[in-house]
PDB file of C-alpha atoms in Angstrom:
ATOM      1  CA  SER A  26      94.391  99.071 121.391  1.00 40.00           C
ATOM      2  CA  GLN A  27      96.999  98.909 120.034  1.00 46.00           C
ATOM      3  CA  GLN A  28      96.613  96.877 116.189  1.00 61.00           C
ATOM      4  CA  GLY A  29     101.018  97.111 115.457  1.00 69.00           C
ATOM      5  CA  GLU A  30     103.059  96.646 118.183  1.00 81.00           C
ATOM      6  CA  GLU A  31     107.187  96.361 117.261  1.00 85.00           C
ATOM      7  CA  ASP A  32     109.950  94.484 118.732  1.00 86.00           C
ATOM      8  CA  PRO A  33     112.818  95.200 119.903  1.00 92.00           C
ATOM      9  CA  GLN A  34     111.784  98.044 121.813  1.00 92.00           C
ATOM     10  CA  ALA A  35     115.049  99.549 121.420  1.00 95.00           C
ATOM     11  CA  LEU A  36     117.978  98.825 119.659  1.00 96.00           C
ATOM     12  CA  SER A  37     121.947 100.177 119.223  1.00 97.00           C
ATOM     13  CA  ILE A  38     123.761  99.325 116.958  1.00 97.00           C
ATOM     14  CA  GLN A  39     127.451 100.587 115.158  1.00 97.00           C
ATOM     15  CA  GLU A  40     127.714 102.065 111.784  1.00 97.00           C
ATOM     16  CA  GLY A  41     127.586 100.290 109.294  1.00 97.00           C
ATOM     17  CA  GLU A  42     125.505  97.061 110.582  1.00 97.00           C
ATOM     18  CA  ASN A  43     122.241  96.222 109.576  1.00 98.00           C
ATOM     19  CA  ALA A  44     119.210  97.064 112.269  1.00 97.00           C
ATOM     20  CA  THR A  45     115.948  94.588 111.758  1.00 97.00           C
ATOM     21  CA  MET A  46     113.053  95.908 113.313  1.00 96.00           C
ATOM     22  CA  ASN A  47     110.346  93.578 113.080  1.00 96.00           C
ATOM     23  CA  CYS A  48     106.618  94.915 114.002  1.00 95.00           C
ATOM     24  CA  SER A  49     102.952  92.143 114.458  1.00 94.00           C
ATOM     25  CA  TYR A  50      99.523  93.480 113.489  1.00 91.00           C
ATOM     26  CA  LYS A  51      96.080  92.308 113.934  1.00 88.00           C
ATOM     27  CA  THR A  52      93.427  92.615 111.699  1.00 86.00           C
ATOM     28  CA  SER A  53      93.452  92.125 108.482  1.00 86.00           C
ATOM     29  CA  ILE A  54      94.979  94.590 106.915  1.00 87.00           C
ATOM     30  CA  ASN A  55      95.120  95.907 102.224  1.00 87.00           C
ATOM     31  CA  ASN A  56      98.573  97.955 104.330  1.00 90.00           C
ATOM     32  CA  LEU A  57     101.427  98.747 106.115  1.00 93.00           C
ATOM     33  CA  GLN A  58     103.523 101.648 106.512  1.00 94.00           C
ATOM     34  CA  TRP A  59     106.582 102.329 108.187  1.00 96.00           C
ATOM     35  CA  TYR A  60     107.054 106.324 109.725  1.00 97.00           C
ATOM     36  CA  ARG A  61     110.472 107.793 111.200  1.00 98.00           C
ATOM     37  CA  GLN A  62     110.508 110.006 113.973  1.00 97.00           C
ATOM     38  CA  ASN A  63     113.949 112.398 115.224  1.00 96.00           C
ATOM     39  CA  SER A  64     113.374 114.091 118.566  1.00 92.00           C
ATOM     40  CA  GLY A  65     111.370 116.750 118.053  1.00 88.00           C
ATOM     41  CA  ARG A  66     109.730 116.197 115.047  1.00 91.00           C
ATOM     42  CA  GLY A  67     106.373 114.497 113.257  1.00 93.00           C
ATOM     43  CA  LEU A  68     106.759 111.831 111.980  1.00 96.00           C
ATOM     44  CA  VAL A  69     108.078 111.325 108.465  1.00 96.00           C
ATOM     45  CA  HIS A  70     106.795 108.250 105.495  1.00 95.00           C
ATOM     46  CA  LEU A  71     109.460 105.532 104.726  1.00 96.00           C
ATOM     47  CA  ILE A  72     107.684 103.591 102.931  1.00 95.00           C
ATOM     48  CA  LEU A  73     103.798 101.468 101.794  1.00 94.00           C
ATOM     49  CA  ILE A  74     104.431  97.686 101.700  1.00 95.00           C
ATOM     50  CA  ARG A  75     100.313  96.712 100.227  1.00 92.00           C
ATOM     51  CA  SER A  76      98.467  92.990 101.206  1.00 91.00           C
ATOM     52  CA  ASN A  77     100.117  91.332  97.614  1.00 93.00           C
ATOM     53  CA  GLU A  78     103.316  91.758  98.260  1.00 95.00           C
ATOM     54  CA  ARG A  79     105.524  90.088  99.997  1.00 97.00           C
ATOM     55  CA  GLU A  80     108.721  92.586  99.628  1.00 98.00           C
ATOM     56  CA  LYS A  81     109.707  95.823  99.157  1.00 97.00           C
ATOM     57  CA  HIS A  82     112.845  98.484  98.512  1.00 96.00           C
ATOM     58  CA  SER A  83     114.377 101.668  99.477  1.00 95.00           C
ATOM     59  CA  GLY A  84     116.922 102.990  99.062  1.00 96.00           C
ATOM     60  CA  ARG A  85     118.407 100.794 101.744  1.00 97.00           C
ATOM     61  CA  LEU A  86     115.442 100.291 102.843  1.00 97.00           C
ATOM     62  CA  ARG A  87     113.963  96.903 102.427  1.00 98.00           C
ATOM     63  CA  VAL A  88     109.915  96.170 104.309  1.00 98.00           C
ATOM     64  CA  THR A  89     108.428  92.508 103.837  1.00 98.00           C
ATOM     65  CA  LEU A  90     104.973  91.472 105.006  1.00 97.00           C
ATOM     66  CA  ASP A  91     103.850  88.343 105.725  1.00 96.00           C
ATOM     67  CA  THR A  92     100.049  88.644 105.767  1.00 94.00           C
ATOM     68  CA  SER A  93     100.408  84.272 107.009  1.00 95.00           C
ATOM     69  CA  LYS A  94     101.567  85.197 110.566  1.00 95.00           C
ATOM     70  CA  LYS A  95     100.513  89.064 110.750  1.00 94.00           C
ATOM     71  CA  SER A  96     103.668  90.680 110.428  1.00 95.00           C
ATOM     72  CA  SER A  97     106.767  92.764 108.696  1.00 96.00           C
ATOM     73  CA  SER A  98     110.388  94.012 109.037  1.00 97.00           C
ATOM     74  CA  LEU A  99     111.931  96.888 108.652  1.00 98.00           C
ATOM     75  CA  LEU A 100     115.858  96.172 108.007  1.00 98.00           C
ATOM     76  CA  ILE A 101     118.020  99.132 107.192  1.00 98.00           C
ATOM     77  CA  THR A 102     121.579  98.072 105.946  1.00 98.00           C
ATOM     78  CA  ALA A 103     124.919 100.073 106.417  1.00 98.00           C
ATOM     79  CA  SER A 104     123.221 101.842 108.762  1.00 97.00           C
ATOM     80  CA  ARG A 105     124.801 105.697 109.629  1.00 97.00           C
ATOM     81  CA  ALA A 106     124.741 108.125 112.144  1.00 97.00           C
ATOM     82  CA  ALA A 107     121.759 110.185 110.465  1.00 96.00           C
ATOM     83  CA  ASP A 108     119.634 106.934 111.398  1.00 98.00           C
ATOM     84  CA  THR A 109     119.353 107.489 114.575  1.00 98.00           C
ATOM     85  CA  ALA A 110     115.555 107.528 115.893  1.00 98.00           C
ATOM     86  CA  SER A 111     112.189 105.744 116.440  1.00 97.00           C
ATOM     87  CA  TYR A 112     110.076 103.861 114.042  1.00 97.00           C
ATOM     88  CA  PHE A 113     106.769 102.473 114.283  1.00 96.00           C
ATOM     89  CA  CYS A 114     104.919 100.769 112.054  1.00 95.00           C
ATOM     90  CA  ALA A 115     100.938 101.913 111.117  1.00 93.00           C
ATOM     91  CA  THR A 116      98.666  99.830 110.194  1.00 90.00           C
ATOM     92  CA  PRO A 117      95.020 101.113 109.447  1.00 85.00           C
ATOM     93  CA  LEU A 118      91.868 100.109 110.575  1.00 77.00           C
ATOM     94  CA  SER A 119      89.402  99.143 108.494  1.00 66.00           C
ATOM     95  CA  GLY A 120      86.203 102.000 106.935  1.00 57.00           C
ATOM     96  CA  GLY A 121      88.270 102.682 103.760  1.00 55.00           C
ATOM     97  CA  TYR A 122      89.495 105.898 105.407  1.00 57.00           C
ATOM     98  CA  ASN A 123      92.722 104.896 105.348  1.00 69.00           C
ATOM     99  CA  LYS A 124      93.199 105.557 109.396  1.00 81.00           C
ATOM    100  CA  LEU A 125      96.455 104.585 110.820  1.00 88.00           C
ATOM    101  CA  ILE A 126      96.980 103.317 113.854  1.00 88.00           C
ATOM    102  CA  PHE A 127     100.669 103.665 115.351  1.00 91.00           C
ATOM    103  CA  GLY A 128     102.391 100.980 117.256  1.00 90.00           C
ATOM    104  CA  ALA A 129     104.823 102.618 119.935  1.00 91.00           C
ATOM    105  CA  GLY A 130     107.497 102.095 118.019  1.00 94.00           C
ATOM    106  CA  THR A 131     111.711 100.764 117.855  1.00 95.00           C
ATOM    107  CA  ARG A 132     114.401 103.512 118.920  1.00 96.00           C
ATOM    108  CA  LEU A 133     116.916 103.295 117.292  1.00 97.00           C
ATOM    109  CA  ALA A 134     120.240 103.991 118.398  1.00 97.00           C
ATOM    110  CA  VAL A 135     123.423 104.357 115.669  1.00 97.00           C
ATOM    111  CA  HIS A 136     126.803 104.611 116.849  1.00 96.00           C
ATOM    112  CA  PRO A 137     130.072 105.745 115.518  1.00 93.00           C
TER     113      PRO A 137
ATOM    114  CA  ASP B  19     105.215 123.038  99.115  1.00 65.00           C
ATOM    115  CA  ALA B  20     105.593 123.094 103.273  1.00 79.00           C
ATOM    116  CA  GLY B  21     104.512 120.375 103.852  1.00 94.00           C
ATOM    117  CA  VAL B  22     101.777 120.564 107.138  1.00 97.00           C
ATOM    118  CA  ILE B  23     102.179 123.656 108.567  1.00 97.00           C
ATOM    119  CA  GLN B  24     101.485 123.469 112.888  1.00 98.00           C
ATOM    120  CA  SER B  25     101.442 126.478 114.840  1.00 97.00           C
ATOM    121  CA  PRO B  26     102.003 127.335 117.690  1.00 98.00           C
ATOM    122  CA  ARG B  27     106.222 124.747 117.957  1.00 97.00           C
ATOM    123  CA  HIS B  28     105.187 124.772 121.755  1.00 97.00           C
ATOM    124  CA  GLU B  29     102.771 126.135 123.475  1.00 97.00           C
ATOM    125  CA  VAL B  30     102.555 126.983 127.617  1.00 98.00           C
ATOM    126  CA  THR B  31      99.515 127.745 129.223  1.00 97.00           C
ATOM    127  CA  GLU B  32      98.035 127.688 132.812  1.00 97.00           C
ATOM    128  CA  MET B  33      95.611 124.807 133.821  1.00 97.00           C
ATOM    129  CA  GLY B  34      91.748 126.188 133.046  1.00 97.00           C
ATOM    130  CA  GLN B  35      92.604 128.450 130.287  1.00 98.00           C
ATOM    131  CA  GLU B  36      91.743 127.554 126.127  1.00 98.00           C
ATOM    132  CA  VAL B  37      94.577 126.438 124.084  1.00 98.00           C
ATOM    133  CA  THR B  38      93.965 126.257 120.531  1.00 98.00           C
ATOM    134  CA  LEU B  39      96.026 124.626 117.604  1.00 98.00           C
ATOM    135  CA  ARG B  40      96.232 125.557 114.011  1.00 98.00           C
ATOM    136  CA  CYS B  41      96.885 123.607 111.240  1.00 98.00           C
ATOM    137  CA  LYS B  42      97.345 123.670 107.407  1.00 98.00           C
ATOM    138  CA  PRO B  43      97.451 120.291 105.783  1.00 97.00           C
ATOM    139  CA  ILE B  44      99.187 119.975 102.528  1.00 96.00           C
ATOM    140  CA  SER B  45      96.999 121.487  99.211  1.00 94.00           C
ATOM    141  CA  GLY B  46      95.238 119.276  97.851  1.00 91.00           C
ATOM    142  CA  HIS B  47      94.867 116.628 100.469  1.00 92.00           C
ATOM    143  CA  ASN B  48      91.695 115.957 101.249  1.00 91.00           C
ATOM    144  CA  SER B  49      91.652 114.039 104.428  1.00 92.00           C
ATOM    145  CA  LEU B  50      93.269 115.282 108.058  1.00 95.00           C
ATOM    146  CA  PHE B  51      93.763 113.743 111.396  1.00 95.00           C
ATOM    147  CA  TRP B  52      95.488 115.391 114.880  1.00 97.00           C
ATOM    148  CA  TYR B  53      97.377 113.457 116.810  1.00 96.00           C
ATOM    149  CA  ARG B  54      98.877 113.181 120.385  1.00 97.00           C
ATOM    150  CA  GLN B  55     101.169 111.495 122.249  1.00 96.00           C
ATOM    151  CA  THR B  56     103.177 110.979 124.451  1.00 95.00           C
ATOM    152  CA  MET B  57     105.613 108.423 126.691  1.00 91.00           C
ATOM    153  CA  MET B  58     103.351 106.489 128.166  1.00 90.00           C
ATOM    154  CA  ARG B  59     100.567 105.907 125.858  1.00 90.00           C
ATOM    155  CA  GLY B  60     102.453 106.323 122.180  1.00 91.00           C
ATOM    156  CA  LEU B  61     100.592 108.051 119.312  1.00 94.00           C
ATOM    157  CA  GLU B  62      96.574 108.163 119.923  1.00 93.00           C
ATOM    158  CA  LEU B  63      94.624 109.179 116.412  1.00 93.00           C
ATOM    159  CA  LEU B  64      92.209 112.184 118.229  1.00 96.00           C
ATOM    160  CA  ILE B  65      90.319 112.911 115.159  1.00 95.00           C
ATOM    161  CA  TYR B  66      90.838 112.736 111.155  1.00 92.00           C
ATOM    162  CA  PHE B  67      88.652 115.104 108.640  1.00 94.00           C
ATOM    163  CA  ASN B  68      87.835 113.671 104.578  1.00 92.00           C
ATOM    164  CA  ASN B  69      86.220 116.347 102.434  1.00 93.00           C
ATOM    165  CA  ASN B  70      86.637 118.944 105.653  1.00 95.00           C
ATOM    166  CA  VAL B  71      83.653 116.642 107.213  1.00 94.00           C
ATOM    167  CA  PRO B  72      84.779 114.907 110.693  1.00 94.00           C
ATOM    168  CA  ILE B  73      84.523 111.264 110.090  1.00 90.00           C
ATOM    169  CA  ASP B  74      85.126 109.841 113.710  1.00 89.00           C
ATOM    170  CA  ASP B  75      85.947 111.584 116.809  1.00 91.00           C
ATOM    171  CA  SER B  76      86.165 108.743 119.331  1.00 90.00           C
ATOM    172  CA  GLY B  77      89.959 109.351 120.156  1.00 91.00           C
ATOM    173  CA  MET B  78      89.060 112.902 121.721  1.00 94.00           C
ATOM    174  CA  PRO B  79      89.058 112.505 125.438  1.00 87.00           C
ATOM    175  CA  GLU B  80      86.676 114.197 126.706  1.00 86.00           C
ATOM    176  CA  ASP B  81      84.230 116.913 125.551  1.00 92.00           C
ATOM    177  CA  ARG B  82      86.794 119.429 126.900  1.00 96.00           C
ATOM    178  CA  PHE B  83      88.601 118.506 123.419  1.00 97.00           C
ATOM    179  CA  SER B  84      86.900 120.203 120.281  1.00 97.00           C
ATOM    180  CA  ALA B  85      88.116 120.244 116.233  1.00 98.00           C
ATOM    181  CA  LYS B  86      87.367 122.164 113.324  1.00 97.00           C
ATOM    182  CA  MET B  87      87.654 122.099 110.099  1.00 97.00           C
ATOM    183  CA  PRO B  88      86.082 125.351 108.366  1.00 97.00           C
ATOM    184  CA  ASN B  89      87.650 124.524 104.951  1.00 96.00           C
ATOM    185  CA  ALA B  90      89.944 122.483 103.235  1.00 95.00           C
ATOM    186  CA  SER B  91      93.461 124.234 104.464  1.00 96.00           C
ATOM    187  CA  PHE B  92      92.879 124.925 108.409  1.00 97.00           C
ATOM    188  CA  SER B  93      91.848 123.610 111.050  1.00 98.00           C
ATOM    189  CA  THR B  94      92.300 123.721 114.535  1.00 98.00           C
ATOM    190  CA  LEU B  95      92.402 121.414 117.703  1.00 98.00           C
ATOM    191  CA  LYS B  96      90.200 122.833 121.187  1.00 98.00           C
ATOM    192  CA  ILE B  97      91.183 122.884 124.687  1.00 97.00           C
ATOM    193  CA  GLN B  98      88.935 124.177 127.181  1.00 97.00           C
ATOM    194  CA  PRO B  99      89.477 124.231 130.340  1.00 97.00           C
ATOM    195  CA  SER B 100      93.308 122.332 129.767  1.00 97.00           C
ATOM    196  CA  GLU B 101      94.393 119.906 132.537  1.00 97.00           C
ATOM    197  CA  PRO B 102      98.325 119.206 133.281  1.00 97.00           C
ATOM    198  CA  ARG B 103      97.209 115.622 131.722  1.00 96.00           C
ATOM    199  CA  ASP B 104      96.714 117.765 128.524  1.00 97.00           C
ATOM    200  CA  SER B 105     100.327 117.863 128.274  1.00 98.00           C
ATOM    201  CA  ALA B 106     101.531 116.151 125.364  1.00 97.00           C
ATOM    202  CA  VAL B 107     102.845 116.968 121.147  1.00 98.00           C
ATOM    203  CA  TYR B 108     100.244 117.253 119.369  1.00 98.00           C
ATOM    204  CA  PHE B 109     100.434 116.483 115.318  1.00 98.00           C
ATOM    205  CA  CYS B 110      98.481 117.331 112.410  1.00 97.00           C
ATOM    206  CA  ALA B 111      99.015 114.518 109.497  1.00 96.00           C
ATOM    207  CA  SER B 112      97.110 114.979 105.627  1.00 94.00           C
ATOM    208  CA  SER B 113      96.934 112.478 103.338  1.00 91.00           C
ATOM    209  CA  LEU B 114      94.603 111.627 100.279  1.00 86.00           C
ATOM    210  CA  ARG B 115      91.775 109.349 100.488  1.00 76.00           C
ATOM    211  CA  GLY B 116      91.191 107.602  97.512  1.00 67.00           C
ATOM    212  CA  ARG B 117      91.172 104.725  95.815  1.00 57.00           C
ATOM    213  CA  GLN B 118      95.110 103.840  97.305  1.00 63.00           C
ATOM    214  CA  SER B 119      96.236 104.192 100.228  1.00 70.00           C
ATOM    215  CA  TYR B 120      98.225 106.930 100.452  1.00 78.00           C
ATOM    216  CA  GLY B 121     100.913 107.747 103.387  1.00 88.00           C
ATOM    217  CA  TYR B 122     100.894 110.372 105.605  1.00 92.00           C
ATOM    218  CA  THR B 123     102.228 113.713 105.497  1.00 94.00           C
ATOM    219  CA  PHE B 124     103.020 115.438 109.213  1.00 96.00           C
ATOM    220  CA  GLY B 125     103.565 118.678 110.637  1.00 97.00           C
ATOM    221  CA  SER B 126     106.146 119.171 113.070  1.00 96.00           C
ATOM    222  CA  GLY B 127     103.247 119.392 115.965  1.00 97.00           C
ATOM    223  CA  THR B 128     102.567 121.816 118.740  1.00 98.00           C
ATOM    224  CA  ARG B 129     104.386 121.061 122.527  1.00 98.00           C
ATOM    225  CA  LEU B 130     101.621 121.549 124.888  1.00 98.00           C
ATOM    226  CA  THR B 131     103.095 122.201 128.078  1.00 98.00           C
ATOM    227  CA  VAL B 132      99.651 122.665 130.422  1.00 98.00           C
ATOM    228  CA  VAL B 133     101.391 124.053 134.901  1.00 97.00           C
TER     229      VAL B 133
END
């Protein structure tokens, strides 16, 4: 079973708008990661937030983590057509080996 | 660094043939992961290595699948014999495992088609 589940499954917006994607997970974690995948390419690591952090920023990306609700959100501000991709959250399973389990992803389409 | 390098990028083979996928991780990374991605099942972790040692192969679907990591700079995933349901994109990723957690670096993947 998947550890993380993204919501929505698909999101379509206009350039300049903000895009928010959510992720819920099931077990306790020490960090949560977000990745982007462009069509036909490998996944690219965007940002890692640790369990003792509530919010983290990287450029136009803002990630929040609520461990009490076992949820995270990824906000992309002032979206661009180049942000069109699938976005995945990933959480490590226990065991200390950084074994990441990925959700099903959110497909984001940004229209010019 | 050229990143994680996978070969081949595309592979088309006939059912029953042996297929070998290759991966060169980032120099200095001590963890290596093989994933499979399909529309139906998403990203599935097949096996991962730490310091060249297989740690968990519980995701390997069947005995037809095997993986090796003979040294820190090379890993293979072999399917023998291949079946049409093995058609997928196979990704290799590497990471640095330590006291802190780090993100993965993925290769560009091998798109496998078994006909």
